[in-house]
XYZ file of C-alpha atoms in Angstrom:
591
model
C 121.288 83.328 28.529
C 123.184 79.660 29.424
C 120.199 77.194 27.833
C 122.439 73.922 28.165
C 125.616 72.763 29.689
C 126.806 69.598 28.410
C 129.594 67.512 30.552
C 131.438 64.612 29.129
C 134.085 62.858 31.055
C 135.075 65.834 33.528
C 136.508 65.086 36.786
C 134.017 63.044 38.576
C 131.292 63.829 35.682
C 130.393 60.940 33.446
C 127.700 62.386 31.475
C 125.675 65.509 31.984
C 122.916 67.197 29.872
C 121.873 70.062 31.650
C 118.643 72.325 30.744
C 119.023 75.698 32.119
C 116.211 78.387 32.941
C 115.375 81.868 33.167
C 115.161 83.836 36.659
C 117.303 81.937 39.824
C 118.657 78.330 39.810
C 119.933 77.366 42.735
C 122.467 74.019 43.077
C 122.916 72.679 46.202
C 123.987 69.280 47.376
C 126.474 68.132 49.913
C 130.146 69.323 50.587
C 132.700 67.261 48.195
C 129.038 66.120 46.138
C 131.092 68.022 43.234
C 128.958 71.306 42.765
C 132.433 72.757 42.147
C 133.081 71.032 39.214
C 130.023 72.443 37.401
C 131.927 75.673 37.376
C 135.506 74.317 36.564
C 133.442 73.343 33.508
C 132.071 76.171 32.486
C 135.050 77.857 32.995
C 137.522 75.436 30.900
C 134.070 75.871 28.164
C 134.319 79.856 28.018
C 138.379 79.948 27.444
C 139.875 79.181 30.921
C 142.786 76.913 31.483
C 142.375 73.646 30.638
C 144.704 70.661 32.200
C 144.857 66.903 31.755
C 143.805 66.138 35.298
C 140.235 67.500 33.977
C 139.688 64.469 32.361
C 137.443 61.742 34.200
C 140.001 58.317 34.716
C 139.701 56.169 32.110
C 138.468 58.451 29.438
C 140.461 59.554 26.722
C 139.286 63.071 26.649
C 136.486 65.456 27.922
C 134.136 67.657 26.340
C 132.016 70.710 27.669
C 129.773 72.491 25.514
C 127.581 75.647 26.633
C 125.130 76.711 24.333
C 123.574 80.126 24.572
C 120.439 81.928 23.663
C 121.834 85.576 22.361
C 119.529 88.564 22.701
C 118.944 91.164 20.063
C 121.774 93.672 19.999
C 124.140 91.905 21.989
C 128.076 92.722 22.438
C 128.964 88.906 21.270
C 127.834 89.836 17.586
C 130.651 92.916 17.319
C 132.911 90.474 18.365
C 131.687 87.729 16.436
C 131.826 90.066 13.276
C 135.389 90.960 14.025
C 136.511 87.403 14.281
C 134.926 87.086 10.795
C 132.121 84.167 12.835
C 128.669 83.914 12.293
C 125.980 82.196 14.519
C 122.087 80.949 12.912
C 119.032 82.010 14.855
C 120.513 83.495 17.811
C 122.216 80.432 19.093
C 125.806 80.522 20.365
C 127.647 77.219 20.608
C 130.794 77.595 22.557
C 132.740 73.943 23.037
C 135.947 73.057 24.525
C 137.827 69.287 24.152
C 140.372 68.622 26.620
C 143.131 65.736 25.482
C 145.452 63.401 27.597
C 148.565 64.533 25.986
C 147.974 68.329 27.390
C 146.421 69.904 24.180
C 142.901 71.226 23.995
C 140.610 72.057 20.976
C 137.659 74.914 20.841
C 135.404 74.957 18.678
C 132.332 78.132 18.163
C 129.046 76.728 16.630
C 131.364 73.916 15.210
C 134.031 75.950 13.694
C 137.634 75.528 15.395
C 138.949 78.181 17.210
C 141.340 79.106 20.285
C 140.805 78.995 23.717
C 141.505 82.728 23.703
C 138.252 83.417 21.081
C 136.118 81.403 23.670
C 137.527 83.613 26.377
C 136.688 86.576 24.529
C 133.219 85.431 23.146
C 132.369 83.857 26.571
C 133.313 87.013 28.606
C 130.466 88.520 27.202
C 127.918 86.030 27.610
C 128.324 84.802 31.462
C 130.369 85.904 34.224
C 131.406 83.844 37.299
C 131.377 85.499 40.496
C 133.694 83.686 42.933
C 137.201 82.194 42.645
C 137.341 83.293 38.467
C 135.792 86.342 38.673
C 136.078 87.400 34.706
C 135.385 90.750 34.755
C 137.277 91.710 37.743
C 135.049 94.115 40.215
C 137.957 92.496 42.378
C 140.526 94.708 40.186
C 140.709 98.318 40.443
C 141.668 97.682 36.733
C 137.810 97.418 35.611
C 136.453 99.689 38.112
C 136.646 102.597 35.777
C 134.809 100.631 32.573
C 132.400 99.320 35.567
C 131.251 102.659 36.139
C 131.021 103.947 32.449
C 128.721 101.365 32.188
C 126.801 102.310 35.073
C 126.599 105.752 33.454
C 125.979 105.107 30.088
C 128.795 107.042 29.052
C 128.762 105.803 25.788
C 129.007 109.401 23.954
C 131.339 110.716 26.257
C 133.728 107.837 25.592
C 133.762 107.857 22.257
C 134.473 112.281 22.345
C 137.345 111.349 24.114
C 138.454 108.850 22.119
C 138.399 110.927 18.783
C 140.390 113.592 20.404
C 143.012 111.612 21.481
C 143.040 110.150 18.217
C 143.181 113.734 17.173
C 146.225 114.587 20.093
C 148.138 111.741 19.094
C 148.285 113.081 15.379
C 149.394 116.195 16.286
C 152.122 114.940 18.815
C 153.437 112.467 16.309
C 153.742 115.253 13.453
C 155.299 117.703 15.782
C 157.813 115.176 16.980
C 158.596 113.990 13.425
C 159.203 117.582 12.274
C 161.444 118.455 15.445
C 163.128 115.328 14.447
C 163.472 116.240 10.998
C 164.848 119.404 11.896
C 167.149 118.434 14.059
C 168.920 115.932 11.535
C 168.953 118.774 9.057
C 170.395 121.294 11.368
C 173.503 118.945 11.986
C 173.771 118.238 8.327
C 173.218 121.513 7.013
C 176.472 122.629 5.693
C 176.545 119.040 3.923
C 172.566 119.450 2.750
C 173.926 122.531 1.185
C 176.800 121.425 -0.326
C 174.774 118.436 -2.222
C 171.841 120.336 -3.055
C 174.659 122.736 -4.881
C 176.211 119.458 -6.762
C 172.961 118.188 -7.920
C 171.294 121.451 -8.804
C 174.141 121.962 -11.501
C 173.701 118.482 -12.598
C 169.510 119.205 -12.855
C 168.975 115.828 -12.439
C 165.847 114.401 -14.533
C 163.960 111.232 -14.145
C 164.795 108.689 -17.201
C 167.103 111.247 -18.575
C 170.018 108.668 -18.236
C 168.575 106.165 -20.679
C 167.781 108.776 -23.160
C 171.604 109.938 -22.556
C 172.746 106.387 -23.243
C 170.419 106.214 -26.619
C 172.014 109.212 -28.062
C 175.755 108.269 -27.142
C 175.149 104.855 -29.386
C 173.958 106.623 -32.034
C 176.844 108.895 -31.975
C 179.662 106.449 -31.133
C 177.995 104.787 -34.122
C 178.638 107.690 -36.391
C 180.203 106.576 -39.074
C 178.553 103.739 -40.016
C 175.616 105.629 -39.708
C 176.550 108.309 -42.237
C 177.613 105.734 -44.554
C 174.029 103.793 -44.324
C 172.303 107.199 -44.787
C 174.891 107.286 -47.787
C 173.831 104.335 -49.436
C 169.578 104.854 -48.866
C 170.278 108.419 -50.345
C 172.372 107.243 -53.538
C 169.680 104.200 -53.569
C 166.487 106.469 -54.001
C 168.377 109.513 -55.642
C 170.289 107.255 -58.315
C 173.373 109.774 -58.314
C 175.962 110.192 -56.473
C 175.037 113.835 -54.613
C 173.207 111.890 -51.628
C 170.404 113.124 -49.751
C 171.845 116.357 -50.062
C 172.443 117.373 -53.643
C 168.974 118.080 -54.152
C 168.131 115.736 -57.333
C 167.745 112.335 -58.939
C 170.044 110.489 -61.250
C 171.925 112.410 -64.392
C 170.228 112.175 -67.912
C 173.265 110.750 -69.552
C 173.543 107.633 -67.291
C 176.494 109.111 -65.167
C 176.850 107.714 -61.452
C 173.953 105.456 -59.662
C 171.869 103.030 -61.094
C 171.989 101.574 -64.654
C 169.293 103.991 -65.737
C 171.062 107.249 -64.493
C 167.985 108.601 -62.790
C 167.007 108.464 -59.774
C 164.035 106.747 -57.896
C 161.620 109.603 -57.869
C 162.428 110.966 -61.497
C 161.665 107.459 -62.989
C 158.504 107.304 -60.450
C 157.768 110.834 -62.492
C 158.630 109.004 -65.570
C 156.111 106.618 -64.414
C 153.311 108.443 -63.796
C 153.305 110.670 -67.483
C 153.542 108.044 -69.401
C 150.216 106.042 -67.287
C 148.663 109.371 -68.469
C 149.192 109.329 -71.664
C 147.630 105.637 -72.254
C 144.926 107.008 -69.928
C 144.283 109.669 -72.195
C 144.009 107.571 -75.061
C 141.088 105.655 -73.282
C 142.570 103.467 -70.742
C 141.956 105.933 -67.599
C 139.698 104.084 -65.525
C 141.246 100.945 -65.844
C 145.121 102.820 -65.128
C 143.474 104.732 -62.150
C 144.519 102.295 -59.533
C 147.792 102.262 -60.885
C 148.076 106.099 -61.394
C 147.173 106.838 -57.518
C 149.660 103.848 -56.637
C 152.657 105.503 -58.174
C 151.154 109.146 -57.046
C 151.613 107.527 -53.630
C 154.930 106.102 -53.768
C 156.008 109.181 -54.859
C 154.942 111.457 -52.344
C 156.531 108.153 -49.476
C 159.508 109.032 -51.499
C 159.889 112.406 -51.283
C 159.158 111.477 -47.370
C 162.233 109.306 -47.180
C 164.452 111.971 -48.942
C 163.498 114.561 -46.178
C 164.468 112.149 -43.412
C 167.489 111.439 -44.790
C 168.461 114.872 -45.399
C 167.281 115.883 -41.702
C 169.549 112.430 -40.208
C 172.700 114.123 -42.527
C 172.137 117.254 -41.017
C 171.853 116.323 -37.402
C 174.763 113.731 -37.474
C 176.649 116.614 -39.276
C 175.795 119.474 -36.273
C 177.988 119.019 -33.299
C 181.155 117.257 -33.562
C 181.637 117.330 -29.741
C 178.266 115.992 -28.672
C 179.152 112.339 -28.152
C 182.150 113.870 -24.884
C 179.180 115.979 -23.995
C 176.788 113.367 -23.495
C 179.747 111.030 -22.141
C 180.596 113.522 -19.196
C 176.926 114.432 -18.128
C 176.553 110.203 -17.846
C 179.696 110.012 -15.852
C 178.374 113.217 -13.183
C 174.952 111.535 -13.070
C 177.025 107.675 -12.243
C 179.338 109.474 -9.754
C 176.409 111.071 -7.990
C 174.678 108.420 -8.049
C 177.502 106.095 -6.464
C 177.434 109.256 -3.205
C 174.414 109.410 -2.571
C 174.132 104.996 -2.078
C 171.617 105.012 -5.244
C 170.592 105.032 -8.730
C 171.114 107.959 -11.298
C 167.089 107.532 -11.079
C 166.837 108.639 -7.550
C 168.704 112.022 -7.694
C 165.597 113.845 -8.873
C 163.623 112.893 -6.307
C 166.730 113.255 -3.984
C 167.356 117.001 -4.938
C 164.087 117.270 -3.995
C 163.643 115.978 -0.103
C 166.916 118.416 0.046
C 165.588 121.264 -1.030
C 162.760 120.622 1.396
C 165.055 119.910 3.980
C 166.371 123.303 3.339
C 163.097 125.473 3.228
C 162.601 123.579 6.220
C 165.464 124.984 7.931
C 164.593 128.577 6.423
C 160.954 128.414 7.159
C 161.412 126.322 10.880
C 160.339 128.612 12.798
C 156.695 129.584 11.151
C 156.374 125.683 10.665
C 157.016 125.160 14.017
C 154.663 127.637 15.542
C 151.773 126.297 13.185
C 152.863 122.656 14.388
C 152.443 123.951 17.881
C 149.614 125.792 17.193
C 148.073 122.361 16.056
C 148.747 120.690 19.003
C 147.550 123.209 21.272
C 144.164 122.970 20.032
C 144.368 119.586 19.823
C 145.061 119.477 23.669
C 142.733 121.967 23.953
C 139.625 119.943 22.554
C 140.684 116.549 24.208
C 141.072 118.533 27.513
C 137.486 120.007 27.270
C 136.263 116.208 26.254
C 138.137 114.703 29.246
C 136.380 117.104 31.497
C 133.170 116.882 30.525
C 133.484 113.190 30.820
C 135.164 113.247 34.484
C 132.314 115.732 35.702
C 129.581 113.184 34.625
C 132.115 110.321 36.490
C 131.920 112.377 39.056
C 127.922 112.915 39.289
C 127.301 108.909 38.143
C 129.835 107.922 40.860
C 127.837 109.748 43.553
C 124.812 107.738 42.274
C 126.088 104.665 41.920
C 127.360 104.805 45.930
C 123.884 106.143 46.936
C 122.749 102.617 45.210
C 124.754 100.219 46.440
C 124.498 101.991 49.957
C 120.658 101.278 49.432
C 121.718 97.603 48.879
C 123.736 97.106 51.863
C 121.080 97.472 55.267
C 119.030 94.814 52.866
C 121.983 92.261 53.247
C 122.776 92.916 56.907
C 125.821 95.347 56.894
C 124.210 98.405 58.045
C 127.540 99.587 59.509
C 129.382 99.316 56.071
C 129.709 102.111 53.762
C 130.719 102.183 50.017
C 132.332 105.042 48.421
C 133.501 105.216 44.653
C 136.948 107.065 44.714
C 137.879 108.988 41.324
C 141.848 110.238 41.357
C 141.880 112.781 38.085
C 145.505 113.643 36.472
C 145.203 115.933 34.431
C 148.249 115.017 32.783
C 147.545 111.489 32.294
C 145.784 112.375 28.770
C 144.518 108.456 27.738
C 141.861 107.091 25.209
C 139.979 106.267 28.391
C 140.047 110.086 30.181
C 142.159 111.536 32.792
C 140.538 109.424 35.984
C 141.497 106.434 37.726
C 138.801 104.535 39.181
C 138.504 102.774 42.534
C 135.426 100.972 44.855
C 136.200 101.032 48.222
C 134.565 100.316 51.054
C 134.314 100.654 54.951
C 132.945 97.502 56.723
C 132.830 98.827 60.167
C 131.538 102.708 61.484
C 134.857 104.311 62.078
C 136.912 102.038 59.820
C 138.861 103.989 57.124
C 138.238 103.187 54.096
C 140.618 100.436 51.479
C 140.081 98.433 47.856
C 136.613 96.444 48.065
C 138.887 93.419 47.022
C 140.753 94.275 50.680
C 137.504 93.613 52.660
C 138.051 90.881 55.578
C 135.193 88.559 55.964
C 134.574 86.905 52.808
C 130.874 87.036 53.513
C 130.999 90.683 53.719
C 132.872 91.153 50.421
C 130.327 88.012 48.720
C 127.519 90.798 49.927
C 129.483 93.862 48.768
C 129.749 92.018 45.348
C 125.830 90.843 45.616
C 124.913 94.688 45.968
C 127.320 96.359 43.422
C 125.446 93.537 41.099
C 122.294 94.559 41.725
C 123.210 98.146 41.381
C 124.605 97.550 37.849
C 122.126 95.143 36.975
C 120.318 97.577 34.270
C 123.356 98.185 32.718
C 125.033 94.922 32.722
C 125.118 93.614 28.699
C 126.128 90.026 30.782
C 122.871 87.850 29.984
C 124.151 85.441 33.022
C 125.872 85.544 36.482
C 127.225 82.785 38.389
C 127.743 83.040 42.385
C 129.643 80.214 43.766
C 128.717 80.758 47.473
C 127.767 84.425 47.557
C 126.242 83.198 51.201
C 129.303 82.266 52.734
C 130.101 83.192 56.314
C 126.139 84.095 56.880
C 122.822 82.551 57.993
C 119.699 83.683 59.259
C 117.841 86.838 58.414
C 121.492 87.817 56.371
C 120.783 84.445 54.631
C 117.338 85.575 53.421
C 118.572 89.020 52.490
C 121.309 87.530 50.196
C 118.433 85.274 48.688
C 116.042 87.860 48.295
C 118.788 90.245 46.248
C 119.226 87.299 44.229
C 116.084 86.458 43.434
C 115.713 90.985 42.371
C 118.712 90.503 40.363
C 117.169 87.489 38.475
C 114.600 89.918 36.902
C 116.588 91.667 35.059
C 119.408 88.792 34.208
C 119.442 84.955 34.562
C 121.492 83.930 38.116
C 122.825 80.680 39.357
C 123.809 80.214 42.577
C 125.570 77.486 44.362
C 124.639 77.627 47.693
C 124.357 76.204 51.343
C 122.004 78.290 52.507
C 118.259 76.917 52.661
C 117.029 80.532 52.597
C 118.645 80.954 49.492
C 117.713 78.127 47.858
C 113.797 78.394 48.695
C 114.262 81.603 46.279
C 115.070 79.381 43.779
C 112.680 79.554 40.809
C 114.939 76.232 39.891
C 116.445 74.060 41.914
C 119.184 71.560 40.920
C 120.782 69.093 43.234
C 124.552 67.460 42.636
C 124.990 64.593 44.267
C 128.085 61.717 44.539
C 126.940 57.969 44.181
C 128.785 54.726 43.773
C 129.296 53.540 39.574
C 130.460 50.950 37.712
C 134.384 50.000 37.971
C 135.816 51.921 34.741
C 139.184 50.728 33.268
C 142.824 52.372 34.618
C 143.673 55.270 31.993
C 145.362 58.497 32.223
C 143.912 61.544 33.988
C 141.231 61.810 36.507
C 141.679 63.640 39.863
C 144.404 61.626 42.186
C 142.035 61.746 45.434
C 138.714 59.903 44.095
C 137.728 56.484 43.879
C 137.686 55.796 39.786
C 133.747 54.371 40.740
C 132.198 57.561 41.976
C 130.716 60.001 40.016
C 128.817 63.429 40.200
C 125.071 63.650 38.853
C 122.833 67.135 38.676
C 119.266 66.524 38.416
C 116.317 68.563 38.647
C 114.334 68.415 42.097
C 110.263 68.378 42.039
C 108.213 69.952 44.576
C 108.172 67.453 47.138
C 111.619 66.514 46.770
C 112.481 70.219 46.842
C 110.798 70.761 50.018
C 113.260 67.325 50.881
C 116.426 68.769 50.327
C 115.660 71.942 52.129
C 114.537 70.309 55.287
C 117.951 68.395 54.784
C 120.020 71.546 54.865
C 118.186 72.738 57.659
C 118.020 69.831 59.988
C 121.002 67.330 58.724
C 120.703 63.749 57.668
C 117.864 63.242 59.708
C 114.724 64.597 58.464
C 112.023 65.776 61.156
C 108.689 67.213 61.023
C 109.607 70.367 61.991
C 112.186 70.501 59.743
C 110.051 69.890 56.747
C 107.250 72.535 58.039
C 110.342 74.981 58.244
C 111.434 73.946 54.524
C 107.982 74.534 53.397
C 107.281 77.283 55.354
C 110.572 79.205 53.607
C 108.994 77.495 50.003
C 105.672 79.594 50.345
C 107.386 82.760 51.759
C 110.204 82.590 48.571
C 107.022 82.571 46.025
C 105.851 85.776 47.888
């Protein structure tokens, strides 16, 4: 619920601190006093729009800050979660600064925001009944949500949601195949055509870089050869290479000074580390014995390599314009298709499906439809079941608000909650459109609730839908500017009576003019105008008011509630009858 509205420099509102209650407060002071303001306010402070003529003349800016008492469970903490906000101890702070130059800040719990988080965080905190009317029982729009609330239809709703969720799938992957299959049946003698090119190419990712390795090595050929040459004669000594099969000749001819070649004089080597190990050196040679053992064996290695190199450079002649045309198909392919010699793998691929696609289209299609038809199917069942219990809670909800209205003096009227179903109209929200109408007179057909003449008759059709959806209203607070317009009497204490039934369940201010409403008061605030000090000339301030009055709200005691009553019962002039009658409506109210 609203615990405190704070006004700084608003209109014709210097300062205000205002401590709120549960149950009814009433407001009431005389026309022009500025009760009006109070909800200009709270409107600007919950995300309304905000205007430079707000601000009081002379000040530089104007503040308004509600702060709220949030009960367990509320809607505001979803919405707080999603805005990635957090509030301490179950107090919202909602606060709104209004600038000369136009611009306006908001701030929630301290934290800047925008007027549009305010909007949305305020929305579902407080609604004002009158000329802002938030949530719109005005607008056919909200009529529909209105009622799910009434009915609680919570599960229902969210059925309906998931299989729409579910229908839109299933129309978006039909509709992307049929799409897909179109483009491929206009392309298909080109999709055929390609899908022949690169299928005799066989296309293979990273096969292009390997292609480009092997043509250096074998435009390098020959100075290749003649390296493997060199390391051959090198480790073999003679002049056979790699592949003669031996080391250096015994009589010194060709190679290396010594005639033999590296692994005959690592042989050399190794028998003649024996022999001194044989003669008592052994463990002191065995290092050096399993050294030359393995530089031997890395040897022998090296020889095999080399021989295997020889052989491979030696094997195809014609393998370098081999590997020179299969780059050039994959480049020229490549440069067709508007890509990289890369993407043709992948490319051969998404034609080949295009193709099965064409082949297989119809028992894709007919699965695809299949899909959807179920999916319609299940939505359709879900819609139903939800528009039957619209139906039933609709019937209920008119039998309530029908209750409502011979309690606030339209026992002619007649309320009726008109569902239009199309069946057609498949939405996350159902198949119905929603509308409250009503019938003031017997005989009268029956139009929009926000058509309804009198504006005291509509104020009471609004007062009874309220009290109808009271139990199912997640709105801790509702505001009625004037909900007794247009009516007096016995209608007067009807409307105050409803109001003071509808304050049980959520906390209610009312502005009002009516003394029988504001007896039922279990708070009573009066704004008044007085006379203040001369302020400075500044910018802003409302065109049509002296810059020395200003608007005050103050609590009233008991005697000087029983006061104001007898003043909007008898006028200026205060009589004892008029204060008997004040009191009189004071005792009755607490009844």
């Amino acid at each position: 619920m609203l615990t405190t509205l704070s006004i700084r420099d608003f209109v014709l509102i210097d300062q205000l601190n205002l401590e709120l209650g549960t149950g009814l407060t009433t407001l009431t002071g005389e026309t022009g006093a500025g009760k009006s303001f109070l909800l200009d306010a709270l409107g600007v402070c919950i995300g309304l729009r905000a205007s430079p003529d707000m601000i009081r003349r002379g000040a530089r800016q104007a503040s308004i800050t509600a702060v709220f008492d949030v009960p367990d469970r509320h809607p505001v903490f979803h919405e707080l979660r999603e805005l990635g906000l957090q509030i301490d101890d179950s107090e919202l702070v909602l606060r709104r600064v209004i600038q000369a130059d136009g611009r306006s800040r908001a701030f929630v719990n301290d934290e800047p925001t925008s007027a549009g988080t305010l909007r949305r965080l305020g929305e579902t905190m407080v609604e004002i009944q009158g000329q802002f009317d938030l949530h719109g029982l005005l607008s056919p729009a909200h009529h529909r949500s209105v009622l799910d609330a009434f009915a609680g239809h919570g599960n229902l709703l969210s059925a309906v949601q998931r299989s729409h969720e579910a229908l839109q799938v299933a129309e978006a992957e039909l509709e992307s195949v049929c799409e897909d299959l179109a483009q491929a049946q206009r392309e298909e003698s080109y999709l055929r055509h390609a899908t022949e090119e690169l299928e005799e190419l066989a296309p293979e990712v990273g096969e292009v870089a390997r292609l480009e390795g092997r043509r250096n090595l074998l435009a390098n050929m020959a100075g290749i050869q003649e390296a493997v040459e060199q390391a051959a004669h090198a480790l073999y000594g003679g002049g056979g290479g790699a592949g003669s099969g031996g080391g250096g000749s015994a009589d010194g001819e060709g190679g290396d000074a010594s005639g033999e070649g590296a692994d005959a004089r690592l042989n050399q080597a190794y028998r003649a580390l024996e022999r001194a190990a044989e003669r008592g050196g052994g463990e002191a040679l065995q290092p050096a014995l399993a050294a030359v053992d393995r530089a031997a064996v890395e040897v022998n290695e090296a020889l095999a390599q080399l021989q295997a190199v020889e052989q491979a450079l030696e094997a195809d002649p014609a393998a370098l314009a081999q590997v020179e045309d299969r780059l050039f198909r994959y480049r020229e392919l490549a440069r067709k298709h508007s890509g990289t010699p890369d993407d043709l793998a992948p490319l051969l691929d998404r034609f080949r499906r295009g193709l099965e696609a064409l082949d297989d289209s119809s028992a894709h299609m007919e699965a695809l439809e299949a899909v959807l038809a179920r999916a319609r199917a299940q939505y359709d069942e879900a819609a139903q079941r939800l528009s039957a219990s619209r139906h039933e809670a609709a019937l209920r909800l008119d039998q309530t608000v029908m209750g409502e209205l011979p309690v606030l003096k339209l026992e002619q009227a007649r309320f009726r909650t008109e569902i239009v179903t199309d069946a057609k109209g498949r939405s996350a929200l159902g198949v119905d459109a929603v509308t409250f109408t009503a019938a003031t007179n017997a005989g009268a057909a029956f139009t929009g609730i926000q058509k309804t003449a009198s504006g005291g008759e509509l104020s009471r059709f609004l007062l009874a839908l309220k009290v109808a959806l009271a139990n199912d209203n997640p709105l801790p607070t509702l505001v009625f500017d004037e909900v007794d317009a247009g009516v007096g009497g016995a209608t007067a204490e009807a409307v105050g009576r409803r109001l003071q039934k509808l304050a049980r369940r959520v906390q209610v201010l009312v502005i009002t003019h009516s003394p029988q409403v504001a007896a039922k008061g279990a708070h009573h605030l009066r704004v008044s105008k007085s006379d203040a000090a001369a302020r400075d000339g500044g910018a802003g301030g409302m065109s049509d008011s002296a810059p020395n009055m200003t608007t005050d709200v103050r609590p009233l005691s008991a005697d000087e509630r029983r006061l104001e009553i007898a003043r909007m019962l008898a006028g200026d002039t205060l009589t004892p009858e008029a204060e008997a009658a004040a009191q009189a409506l004071l005792r009755d109210s607490q009844l």
